[in-house]
mmCIF file of C-alpha atoms in Angstrom:
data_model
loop_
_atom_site.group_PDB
_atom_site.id
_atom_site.type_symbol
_atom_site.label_atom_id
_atom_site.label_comp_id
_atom_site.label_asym_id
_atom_site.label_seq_id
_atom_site.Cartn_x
_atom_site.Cartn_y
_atom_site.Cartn_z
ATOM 1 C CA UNK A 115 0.000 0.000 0.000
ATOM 2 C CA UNK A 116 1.336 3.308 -1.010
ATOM 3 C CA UNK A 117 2.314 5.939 1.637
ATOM 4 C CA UNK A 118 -0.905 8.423 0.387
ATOM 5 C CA UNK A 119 -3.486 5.322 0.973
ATOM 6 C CA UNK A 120 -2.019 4.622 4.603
ATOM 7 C CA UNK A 121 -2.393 8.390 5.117
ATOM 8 C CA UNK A 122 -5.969 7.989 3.664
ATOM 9 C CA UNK A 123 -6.704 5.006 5.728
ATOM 10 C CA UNK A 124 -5.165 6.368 9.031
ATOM 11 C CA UNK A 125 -7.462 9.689 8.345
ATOM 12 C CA UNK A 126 -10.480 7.658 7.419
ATOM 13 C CA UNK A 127 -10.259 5.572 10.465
ATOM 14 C CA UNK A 128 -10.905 8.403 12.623
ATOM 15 C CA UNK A 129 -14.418 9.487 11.229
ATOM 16 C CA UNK A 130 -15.939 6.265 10.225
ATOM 17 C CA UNK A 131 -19.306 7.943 9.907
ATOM 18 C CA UNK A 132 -18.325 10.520 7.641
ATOM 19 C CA UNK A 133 -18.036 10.142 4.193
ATOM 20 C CA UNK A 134 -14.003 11.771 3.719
ATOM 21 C CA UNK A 135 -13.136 14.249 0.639
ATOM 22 C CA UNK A 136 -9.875 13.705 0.110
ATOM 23 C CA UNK A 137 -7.545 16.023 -1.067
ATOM 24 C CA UNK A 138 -5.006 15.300 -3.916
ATOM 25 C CA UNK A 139 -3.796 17.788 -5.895
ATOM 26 C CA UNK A 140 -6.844 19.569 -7.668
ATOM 27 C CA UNK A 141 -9.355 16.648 -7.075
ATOM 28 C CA UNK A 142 -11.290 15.015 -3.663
ATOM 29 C CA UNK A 143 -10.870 11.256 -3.798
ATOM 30 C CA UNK A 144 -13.399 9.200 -2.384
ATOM 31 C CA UNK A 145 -12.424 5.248 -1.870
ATOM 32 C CA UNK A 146 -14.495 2.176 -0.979
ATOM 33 C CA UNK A 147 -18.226 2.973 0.324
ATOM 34 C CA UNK A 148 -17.124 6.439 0.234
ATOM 35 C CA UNK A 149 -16.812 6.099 -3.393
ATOM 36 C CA UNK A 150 -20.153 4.255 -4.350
ATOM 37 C CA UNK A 151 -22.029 6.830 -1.846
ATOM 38 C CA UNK A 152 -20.394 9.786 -3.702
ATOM 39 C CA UNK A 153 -21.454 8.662 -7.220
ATOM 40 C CA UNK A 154 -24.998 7.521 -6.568
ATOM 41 C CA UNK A 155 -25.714 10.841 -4.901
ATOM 42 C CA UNK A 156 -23.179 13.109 -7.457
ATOM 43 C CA UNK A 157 -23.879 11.187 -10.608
ATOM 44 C CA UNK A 158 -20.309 10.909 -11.044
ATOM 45 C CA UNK A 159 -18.613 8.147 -12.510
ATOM 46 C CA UNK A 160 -17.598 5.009 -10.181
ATOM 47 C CA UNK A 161 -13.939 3.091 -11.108
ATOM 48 C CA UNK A 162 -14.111 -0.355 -9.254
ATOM 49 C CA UNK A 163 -10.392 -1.660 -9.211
ATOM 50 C CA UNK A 164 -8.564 -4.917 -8.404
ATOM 51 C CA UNK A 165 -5.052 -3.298 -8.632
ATOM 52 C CA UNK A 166 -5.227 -2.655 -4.653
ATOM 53 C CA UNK A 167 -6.152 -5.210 -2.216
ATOM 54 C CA UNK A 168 -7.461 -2.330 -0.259
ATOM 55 C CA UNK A 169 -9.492 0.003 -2.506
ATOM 56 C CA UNK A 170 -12.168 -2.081 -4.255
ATOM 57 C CA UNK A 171 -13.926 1.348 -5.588
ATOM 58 C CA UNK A 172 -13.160 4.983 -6.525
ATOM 59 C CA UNK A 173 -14.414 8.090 -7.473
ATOM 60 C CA UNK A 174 -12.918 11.811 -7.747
ATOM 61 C CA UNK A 175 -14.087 14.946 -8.434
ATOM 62 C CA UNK A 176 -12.924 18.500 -9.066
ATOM 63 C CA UNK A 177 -11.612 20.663 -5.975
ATOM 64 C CA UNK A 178 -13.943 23.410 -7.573
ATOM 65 C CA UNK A 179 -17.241 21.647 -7.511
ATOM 66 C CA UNK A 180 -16.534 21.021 -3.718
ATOM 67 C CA UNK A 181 -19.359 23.171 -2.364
ATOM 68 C CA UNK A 182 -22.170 21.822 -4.685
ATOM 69 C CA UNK A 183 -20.927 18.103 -3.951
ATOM 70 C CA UNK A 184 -21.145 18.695 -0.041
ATOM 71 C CA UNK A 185 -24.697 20.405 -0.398
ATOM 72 C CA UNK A 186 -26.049 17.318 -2.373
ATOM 73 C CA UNK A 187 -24.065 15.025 0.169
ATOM 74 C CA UNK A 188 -25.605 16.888 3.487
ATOM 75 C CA UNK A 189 -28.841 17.217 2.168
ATOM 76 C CA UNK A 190 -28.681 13.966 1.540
ATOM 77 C CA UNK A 191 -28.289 12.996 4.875
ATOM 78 C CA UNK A 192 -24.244 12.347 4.918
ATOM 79 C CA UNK A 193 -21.674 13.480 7.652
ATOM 80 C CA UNK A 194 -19.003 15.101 5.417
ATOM 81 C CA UNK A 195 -15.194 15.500 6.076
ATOM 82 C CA UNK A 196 -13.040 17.365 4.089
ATOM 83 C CA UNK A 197 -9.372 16.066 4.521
ATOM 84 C CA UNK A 198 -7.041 18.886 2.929
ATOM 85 C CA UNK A 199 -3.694 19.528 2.128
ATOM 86 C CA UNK A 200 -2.176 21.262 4.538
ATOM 87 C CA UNK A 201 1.072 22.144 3.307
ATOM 88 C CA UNK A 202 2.276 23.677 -0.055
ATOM 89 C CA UNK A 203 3.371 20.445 -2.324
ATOM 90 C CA UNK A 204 6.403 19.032 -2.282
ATOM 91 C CA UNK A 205 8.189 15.789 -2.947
ATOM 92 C CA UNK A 206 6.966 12.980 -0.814
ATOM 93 C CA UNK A 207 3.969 12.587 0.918
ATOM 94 C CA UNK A 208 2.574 16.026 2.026
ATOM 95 C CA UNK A 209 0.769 16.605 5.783
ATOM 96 C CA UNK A 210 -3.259 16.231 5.390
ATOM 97 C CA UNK A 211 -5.933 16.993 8.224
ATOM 98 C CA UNK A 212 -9.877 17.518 7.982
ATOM 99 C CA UNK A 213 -10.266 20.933 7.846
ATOM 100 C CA UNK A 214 -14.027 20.822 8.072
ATOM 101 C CA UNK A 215 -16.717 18.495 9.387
ATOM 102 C CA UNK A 216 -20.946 18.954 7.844
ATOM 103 C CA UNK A 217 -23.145 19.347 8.731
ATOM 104 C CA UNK A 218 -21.691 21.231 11.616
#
């Protein structure tokens, strides 16, 4: 598992019932349930993968549609975390946190 998925994972872990944006680069990732939630309530398109033991399912969307896709989400009746990137980039793996929690 690559060192951004055990970031993702140790992130994820610690707001279960949330569904987690994750920020990479100029997209939010969504992995696993996350993933399928996020496109059945977007209408984004779903990638289901075997080439991780871990990530069966994954969607992503654009950093700019964020506040539309966590209006549908919430109104939907999701708990939303948005894990961003906290640090300018840089080579290796760059320091993420949530930086927001919805409905608050």
């Amino acid at each position: 598992m690559t060192t951004l998925l055990q970031q993702y994972f140790a992130i994820k872990a610690k707001y279960k019932d949330a569904v987690l944006l994750f920020r990479v680069g100029d997209f939010y990732e969504t992995f696993n349930e996350d993933a399928e939630t996020v496109s059945r309530i977007l209408g984004i398109t779903l990638v289901l993968t075997e080439q991780d033991p871990d990530i069966k399912a994954a969607a992503s969307l654009p950093h700019y549609n964020l506040d539309t896709a966590l209006h549908k989400l919430v109104k939907g009746g999701y708990k939303v975390g948005i894990c961003d990137q906290l640090e300018a980039p840089k080579a290796g793996t760059m320091k993420r946190g949530v930086t927001g929690l919805f409905p608050e």
